[in-house]
PDB file of N, CA and C in Angstrom:
ATOM      1  N   MET A1471       0.810  -1.189   0.000  1.00 43.00           N
ATOM      2  CA  MET A1471       0.000   0.000   0.000  1.00 43.00           C
ATOM      3  C   MET A1471       0.862   1.265   0.000  1.00 43.00           C
ATOM      4  N   ALA A1472       1.931   1.252   0.791  1.00 49.00           N
ATOM      5  CA  ALA A1472       2.824   2.405   0.850  1.00 49.00           C
ATOM      6  C   ALA A1472       3.510   2.624  -0.493  1.00 49.00           C
ATOM      7  N   VAL A1473       3.799   1.536  -1.200  1.00 51.00           N
ATOM      8  CA  VAL A1473       4.434   1.642  -2.519  1.00 51.00           C
ATOM      9  C   VAL A1473       3.493   2.323  -3.498  1.00 51.00           C
ATOM     10  N   LEU A1474       2.226   1.992  -3.472  1.00 52.00           N
ATOM     11  CA  LEU A1474       1.249   2.616  -4.364  1.00 52.00           C
ATOM     12  C   LEU A1474       1.112   4.108  -4.078  1.00 52.00           C
ATOM     13  N   LYS A1475       1.095   4.487  -2.812  1.00 58.00           N
ATOM     14  CA  LYS A1475       1.006   5.904  -2.450  1.00 58.00           C
ATOM     15  C   LYS A1475       2.240   6.661  -2.927  1.00 58.00           C
ATOM     16  N   ALA A1476       3.403   6.048  -2.786  1.00 56.00           N
ATOM     17  CA  ALA A1476       4.640   6.685  -3.227  1.00 56.00           C
ATOM     18  C   ALA A1476       4.628   6.883  -4.736  1.00 56.00           C
ATOM     19  N   LYS A1477       4.107   5.922  -5.482  1.00 59.00           N
ATOM     20  CA  LYS A1477       4.037   6.048  -6.939  1.00 59.00           C
ATOM     21  C   LYS A1477       3.090   7.169  -7.344  1.00 59.00           C
ATOM     22  N   LYS A1478       1.992   7.315  -6.635  1.00 63.00           N
ATOM     23  CA  LYS A1478       1.038   8.375  -6.959  1.00 63.00           C
ATOM     24  C   LYS A1478       1.628   9.752  -6.674  1.00 63.00           C
ATOM     25  N   ALA A1479       2.439   9.854  -5.634  1.00 64.00           N
ATOM     26  CA  ALA A1479       3.009  11.139  -5.250  1.00 64.00           C
ATOM     27  C   ALA A1479       4.128  11.568  -6.199  1.00 64.00           C
ATOM     28  N   ALA A1480       4.877  10.625  -6.721  1.00 71.00           N
ATOM     29  CA  ALA A1480       5.997  10.953  -7.601  1.00 71.00           C
ATOM     30  C   ALA A1480       5.482  11.277  -9.001  1.00 71.00           C
ATOM     31  N   PRO A1481       5.993  12.355  -9.615  1.00 72.00           N
ATOM     32  CA  PRO A1481       5.565  12.677 -10.980  1.00 72.00           C
ATOM     33  C   PRO A1481       6.117  11.664 -11.982  1.00 72.00           C
ATOM     34  N   SER A1482       5.409  11.476 -13.043  1.00 79.00           N
ATOM     35  CA  SER A1482       5.855  10.515 -14.056  1.00 79.00           C
ATOM     36  C   SER A1482       7.010  11.105 -14.854  1.00 79.00           C
ATOM     37  N   SER A1483       7.703  10.233 -15.553  1.00 84.00           N
ATOM     38  CA  SER A1483       8.852  10.694 -16.338  1.00 84.00           C
ATOM     39  C   SER A1483       8.408  11.613 -17.473  1.00 84.00           C
ATOM     40  N   SER A1484       7.216  11.383 -18.008  1.00 86.00           N
ATOM     41  CA  SER A1484       6.735  12.263 -19.081  1.00 86.00           C
ATOM     42  C   SER A1484       6.440  13.662 -18.545  1.00 86.00           C
ATOM     43  N   THR A1485       5.912  13.726 -17.322  1.00 85.00           N
ATOM     44  CA  THR A1485       5.657  15.030 -16.705  1.00 85.00           C
ATOM     45  C   THR A1485       6.963  15.773 -16.473  1.00 85.00           C
ATOM     46  N   ILE A1486       7.946  15.069 -15.986  1.00 87.00           N
ATOM     47  CA  ILE A1486       9.258  15.680 -15.749  1.00 87.00           C
ATOM     48  C   ILE A1486       9.859  16.159 -17.060  1.00 87.00           C
ATOM     49  N   LYS A1487       9.714  15.356 -18.114  1.00 90.00           N
ATOM     50  CA  LYS A1487      10.252  15.718 -19.425  1.00 90.00           C
ATOM     51  C   LYS A1487       9.586  16.992 -19.948  1.00 90.00           C
ATOM     52  N   VAL A1488       8.265  17.072 -19.815  1.00 90.00           N
ATOM     53  CA  VAL A1488       7.528  18.254 -20.271  1.00 90.00           C
ATOM     54  C   VAL A1488       7.947  19.482 -19.472  1.00 90.00           C
ATOM     55  N   LEU A1489       8.075  19.319 -18.172  1.00 91.00           N
ATOM     56  CA  LEU A1489       8.493  20.444 -17.333  1.00 91.00           C
ATOM     57  C   LEU A1489       9.900  20.921 -17.691  1.00 91.00           C
ATOM     58  N   ARG A1490      10.792  19.993 -17.980  1.00 93.00           N
ATOM     59  CA  ARG A1490      12.151  20.374 -18.383  1.00 93.00           C
ATOM     60  C   ARG A1490      12.138  21.130 -19.709  1.00 93.00           C
ATOM     61  N   GLN A1491      11.280  20.687 -20.641  1.00 94.00           N
ATOM     62  CA  GLN A1491      11.160  21.394 -21.916  1.00 94.00           C
ATOM     63  C   GLN A1491      10.633  22.811 -21.704  1.00 94.00           C
ATOM     64  N   GLU A1492       9.641  22.949 -20.825  1.00 95.00           N
ATOM     65  CA  GLU A1492       9.099  24.277 -20.537  1.00 95.00           C
ATOM     66  C   GLU A1492      10.150  25.175 -19.905  1.00 95.00           C
ATOM     67  N   ILE A1493      10.941  24.613 -19.006  1.00 95.00           N
ATOM     68  CA  ILE A1493      12.015  25.386 -18.377  1.00 95.00           C
ATOM     69  C   ILE A1493      13.018  25.840 -19.426  1.00 95.00           C
ATOM     70  N   ALA A1494      13.375  24.956 -20.352  1.00 95.00           N
ATOM     71  CA  ALA A1494      14.315  25.313 -21.416  1.00 95.00           C
ATOM     72  C   ALA A1494      13.747  26.427 -22.294  1.00 95.00           C
ATOM     73  N   GLU A1495      12.460  26.336 -22.631  1.00 96.00           N
ATOM     74  CA  GLU A1495      11.828  27.374 -23.446  1.00 96.00           C
ATOM     75  C   GLU A1495      11.785  28.706 -22.703  1.00 96.00           C
ATOM     76  N   LEU A1496      11.497  28.655 -21.414  1.00 96.00           N
ATOM     77  CA  LEU A1496      11.471  29.883 -20.620  1.00 96.00           C
ATOM     78  C   LEU A1496      12.854  30.519 -20.522  1.00 96.00           C
ATOM     79  N   LYS A1497      13.889  29.690 -20.432  1.00 97.00           N
ATOM     80  CA  LYS A1497      15.251  30.220 -20.395  1.00 97.00           C
ATOM     81  C   LYS A1497      15.597  30.902 -21.714  1.00 97.00           C
ATOM     82  N   LYS A1498      15.163  30.309 -22.837  1.00 97.00           N
ATOM     83  CA  LYS A1498      15.396  30.924 -24.148  1.00 97.00           C
ATOM     84  C   LYS A1498      14.660  32.254 -24.245  1.00 97.00           C
ATOM     85  N   LEU A1499      13.415  32.270 -23.784  1.00 97.00           N
ATOM     86  CA  LEU A1499      12.622  33.493 -23.807  1.00 97.00           C
ATOM     87  C   LEU A1499      13.266  34.572 -22.942  1.00 97.00           C
ATOM     88  N   LYS A1500      13.766  34.189 -21.792  1.00 97.00           N
ATOM     89  CA  LYS A1500      14.441  35.132 -20.904  1.00 97.00           C
ATOM     90  C   LYS A1500      15.657  35.739 -21.602  1.00 97.00           C
ATOM     91  N   ALA A1501      16.441  34.906 -22.275  1.00 97.00           N
ATOM     92  CA  ALA A1501      17.622  35.391 -22.992  1.00 97.00           C
ATOM     93  C   ALA A1501      17.224  36.361 -24.099  1.00 97.00           C
ATOM     94  N   GLU A1502      16.147  36.042 -24.820  1.00 97.00           N
ATOM     95  CA  GLU A1502      15.670  36.932 -25.878  1.00 97.00           C
ATOM     96  C   GLU A1502      15.211  38.267 -25.299  1.00 97.00           C
ATOM     97  N   LEU A1503      14.496  38.219 -24.193  1.00 97.00           N
ATOM     98  CA  LEU A1503      14.026  39.453 -23.565  1.00 97.00           C
ATOM     99  C   LEU A1503      15.186  40.311 -23.072  1.00 97.00           C
ATOM    100  N   ILE A1504      16.199  39.675 -22.523  1.00 97.00           N
ATOM    101  CA  ILE A1504      17.378  40.419 -22.072  1.00 97.00           C
ATOM    102  C   ILE A1504      18.047  41.104 -23.256  1.00 97.00           C
ATOM    103  N   THR A1505      18.127  40.409 -24.388  1.00 97.00           N
ATOM    104  CA  THR A1505      18.719  40.989 -25.594  1.00 97.00           C
ATOM    105  C   THR A1505      17.904  42.176 -26.086  1.00 97.00           C
ATOM    106  N   VAL A1506      16.585  42.032 -26.109  1.00 97.00           N
ATOM    107  CA  VAL A1506      15.714  43.119 -26.568  1.00 97.00           C
ATOM    108  C   VAL A1506      15.833  44.322 -25.643  1.00 97.00           C
ATOM    109  N   ILE A1507      15.835  44.085 -24.347  1.00 97.00           N
ATOM    110  CA  ILE A1507      15.948  45.185 -23.387  1.00 97.00           C
ATOM    111  C   ILE A1507      17.279  45.903 -23.561  1.00 97.00           C
ATOM    112  N   ALA A1508      18.348  45.158 -23.759  1.00 96.00           N
ATOM    113  CA  ALA A1508      19.664  45.770 -23.946  1.00 96.00           C
ATOM    114  C   ALA A1508      19.694  46.622 -25.207  1.00 96.00           C
ATOM    115  N   SER A1509      19.097  46.136 -26.291  1.00 96.00           N
ATOM    116  CA  SER A1509      19.091  46.919 -27.526  1.00 96.00           C
ATOM    117  C   SER A1509      18.220  48.161 -27.378  1.00 96.00           C
ATOM    118  N   GLN A1510      17.111  48.052 -26.649  1.00 96.00           N
ATOM    119  CA  GLN A1510      16.254  49.219 -26.412  1.00 96.00           C
ATOM    120  C   GLN A1510      16.982  50.262 -25.567  1.00 96.00           C
ATOM    121  N   ARG A1511      17.722  49.807 -24.571  1.00 95.00           N
ATOM    122  CA  ARG A1511      18.494  50.743 -23.742  1.00 95.00           C
ATOM    123  C   ARG A1511      19.554  51.451 -24.574  1.00 95.00           C
ATOM    124  N   ALA A1512      20.229  50.702 -25.439  1.00 94.00           N
ATOM    125  CA  ALA A1512      21.252  51.298 -26.297  1.00 94.00           C
ATOM    126  C   ALA A1512      20.627  52.327 -27.230  1.00 94.00           C
ATOM    127  N   GLU A1513      19.466  52.001 -27.784  1.00 95.00           N
ATOM    128  CA  GLU A1513      18.773  52.939 -28.669  1.00 95.00           C
ATOM    129  C   GLU A1513      18.350  54.193 -27.906  1.00 95.00           C
ATOM    130  N   LEU A1514      17.875  54.031 -26.693  1.00 91.00           N
ATOM    131  CA  LEU A1514      17.478  55.168 -25.870  1.00 91.00           C
ATOM    132  C   LEU A1514      18.682  56.050 -25.552  1.00 91.00           C
ATOM    133  N   ASP A1515      19.815  55.434 -25.244  1.00 90.00           N
ATOM    134  CA  ASP A1515      21.030  56.204 -24.971  1.00 90.00           C
ATOM    135  C   ASP A1515      21.466  56.993 -26.199  1.00 90.00           C
ATOM    136  N   ARG A1516      21.383  56.362 -27.385  1.00 91.00           N
ATOM    137  CA  ARG A1516      21.739  57.072 -28.619  1.00 91.00           C
ATOM    138  C   ARG A1516      20.799  58.248 -28.861  1.00 91.00           C
ATOM    139  N   ALA A1517      19.511  58.041 -28.610  1.00 87.00           N
ATOM    140  CA  ALA A1517      18.534  59.113 -28.808  1.00 87.00           C
ATOM    141  C   ALA A1517      18.792  60.261 -27.839  1.00 87.00           C
ATOM    142  N   ARG A1518      19.090  59.944 -26.593  1.00 82.00           N
ATOM    143  CA  ARG A1518      19.404  60.995 -25.613  1.00 82.00           C
ATOM    144  C   ARG A1518      20.642  61.772 -26.030  1.00 82.00           C
ATOM    145  N   LYS A1519      21.653  61.050 -26.503  1.00 85.00           N
ATOM    146  CA  LYS A1519      22.887  61.703 -26.936  1.00 85.00           C
ATOM    147  C   LYS A1519      22.604  62.638 -28.110  1.00 85.00           C
ATOM    148  N   SER A1520      21.776  62.194 -29.041  1.00 84.00           N
ATOM    149  CA  SER A1520      21.416  63.036 -30.184  1.00 84.00           C
ATOM    150  C   SER A1520      20.683  64.289 -29.728  1.00 84.00           C
ATOM    151  N   LEU A1521      19.763  64.138 -28.787  1.00 78.00           N
ATOM    152  CA  LEU A1521      19.031  65.296 -28.276  1.00 78.00           C
ATOM    153  C   LEU A1521      19.960  66.285 -27.590  1.00 78.00           C
ATOM    154  N   ILE A1522      20.907  65.764 -26.840  1.00 75.00           N
ATOM    155  CA  ILE A1522      21.855  66.649 -26.165  1.00 75.00           C
ATOM    156  C   ILE A1522      22.698  67.392 -27.190  1.00 75.00           C
ATOM    157  N   GLU A1523      23.141  66.689 -28.241  1.00 78.00           N
ATOM    158  CA  GLU A1523      23.938  67.336 -29.283  1.00 78.00           C
ATOM    159  C   GLU A1523      23.134  68.404 -30.014  1.00 78.00           C
ATOM    160  N   LEU A1524      21.837  68.189 -30.133  1.00 77.00           N
ATOM    161  CA  LEU A1524      20.990  69.170 -30.807  1.00 77.00           C
ATOM    162  C   LEU A1524      20.550  70.298 -29.876  1.00 77.00           C
ATOM    163  N   GLY A1525      20.925  70.222 -28.625  1.00 71.00           N
ATOM    164  CA  GLY A1525      20.560  71.256 -27.673  1.00 71.00           C
ATOM    165  C   GLY A1525      19.162  71.096 -27.124  1.00 71.00           C
ATOM    166  N   ALA A1526      18.597  69.928 -27.221  1.00 67.00           N
ATOM    167  CA  ALA A1526      17.233  69.709 -26.758  1.00 67.00           C
ATOM    168  C   ALA A1526      17.191  69.085 -25.367  1.00 67.00           C
ATOM    169  N   ASP A1527      18.333  68.992 -24.722  1.00 64.00           N
ATOM    170  CA  ASP A1527      18.356  68.444 -23.370  1.00 64.00           C
ATOM    171  C   ASP A1527      17.648  69.415 -22.430  1.00 64.00           C
ATOM    172  N   PRO A1528      16.711  68.962 -21.631  1.00 64.00           N
ATOM    173  CA  PRO A1528      15.955  69.867 -20.755  1.00 64.00           C
ATOM    174  C   PRO A1528      16.836  70.684 -19.816  1.00 64.00           C
ATOM    175  N   ILE A1529      17.899  70.104 -19.308  1.00 66.00           N
ATOM    176  CA  ILE A1529      18.789  70.836 -18.403  1.00 66.00           C
ATOM    177  C   ILE A1529      19.493  71.953 -19.161  1.00 66.00           C
ATOM    178  N   VAL A1530      19.987  71.642 -20.353  1.00 64.00           N
ATOM    179  CA  VAL A1530      20.675  72.648 -21.159  1.00 64.00           C
ATOM    180  C   VAL A1530      19.708  73.757 -21.546  1.00 64.00           C
ATOM    181  N   ARG A1531      18.499  73.395 -21.916  1.00 65.00           N
ATOM    182  CA  ARG A1531      17.513  74.400 -22.317  1.00 65.00           C
ATOM    183  C   ARG A1531      17.177  75.332 -21.157  1.00 65.00           C
ATOM    184  N   SER A1532      17.027  74.799 -19.953  1.00 67.00           N
ATOM    185  CA  SER A1532      16.715  75.665 -18.815  1.00 67.00           C
ATOM    186  C   SER A1532      17.892  76.580 -18.505  1.00 67.00           C
ATOM    187  N   MET A1533      19.108  76.079 -18.675  1.00 64.00           N
ATOM    188  CA  MET A1533      20.283  76.924 -18.455  1.00 64.00           C
ATOM    189  C   MET A1533      20.331  78.042 -19.491  1.00 64.00           C
ATOM    190  N   GLN A1534      20.006  77.729 -20.753  1.00 63.00           N
ATOM    191  CA  GLN A1534      19.993  78.751 -21.797  1.00 63.00           C
ATOM    192  C   GLN A1534      18.940  79.808 -21.500  1.00 63.00           C
ATOM    193  N   ARG A1535      17.758  79.375 -21.055  1.00 64.00           N
ATOM    194  CA  ARG A1535      16.687  80.302 -20.718  1.00 64.00           C
ATOM    195  C   ARG A1535      17.119  81.230 -19.590  1.00 64.00           C
ATOM    196  N   ASN A1536      17.723  80.664 -18.562  1.00 64.00           N
ATOM    197  CA  ASN A1536      18.188  81.468 -17.431  1.00 64.00           C
ATOM    198  C   ASN A1536      19.250  82.465 -17.873  1.00 64.00           C
ATOM    199  N   PHE A1537      20.153  82.033 -18.742  1.00 60.00           N
ATOM    200  CA  PHE A1537      21.204  82.921 -19.227  1.00 60.00           C
ATOM    201  C   PHE A1537      20.606  84.069 -20.032  1.00 60.00           C
ATOM    202  N   ARG A1538      19.639  83.759 -20.901  1.00 60.00           N
ATOM    203  CA  ARG A1538      18.994  84.812 -21.697  1.00 60.00           C
ATOM    204  C   ARG A1538      18.254  85.794 -20.798  1.00 60.00           C
ATOM    205  N   ASN A1539      17.577  85.302 -19.784  1.00 62.00           N
ATOM    206  CA  ASN A1539      16.840  86.174 -18.870  1.00 62.00           C
ATOM    207  C   ASN A1539      17.784  87.090 -18.104  1.00 62.00           C
ATOM    208  N   LYS A1540      18.935  86.590 -17.709  1.00 62.00           N
ATOM    209  CA  LYS A1540      19.907  87.419 -16.986  1.00 62.00           C
ATOM    210  C   LYS A1540      20.441  88.518 -17.892  1.00 62.00           C
ATOM    211  N   ARG A1541      20.699  88.200 -19.148  1.00 56.00           N
ATOM    212  CA  ARG A1541      21.235  89.197 -20.082  1.00 56.00           C
ATOM    213  C   ARG A1541      20.198  90.269 -20.376  1.00 56.00           C
ATOM    214  N   ALA A1542      18.943  89.897 -20.457  1.00 56.00           N
ATOM    215  CA  ALA A1542      17.884  90.857 -20.769  1.00 56.00           C
ATOM    216  C   ALA A1542      17.671  91.827 -19.613  1.00 56.00           C
ATOM    217  N   LYS A1543      17.847  91.376 -18.393  1.00 55.00           N
ATOM    218  CA  LYS A1543      17.641  92.233 -17.226  1.00 55.00           C
ATOM    219  C   LYS A1543      18.752  93.258 -17.070  1.00 55.00           C
ATOM    220  N   GLU A1544      19.935  92.940 -17.524  1.00 52.00           N
ATOM    221  CA  GLU A1544      21.090  93.844 -17.359  1.00 52.00           C
ATOM    222  C   GLU A1544      21.014  94.981 -18.278  1.00 52.00           C
TER     223      GLU A1544
END
């Protein structure tokens, strides 16, 4: 009787095989997502750099505004 209960509690080899396949697929998906996130971050960094070079950086723009306001008051 104890042997039958132990067999029912243990997962079958096919279940283990399916779970291992799912784990492998999830690992592949994780690697793909990491790659996509890295490329998106790189693209965002390039876009920020371009904006800064064009003078569209918010910090630079506020500094320019402040400088213009100081010159106008003098």
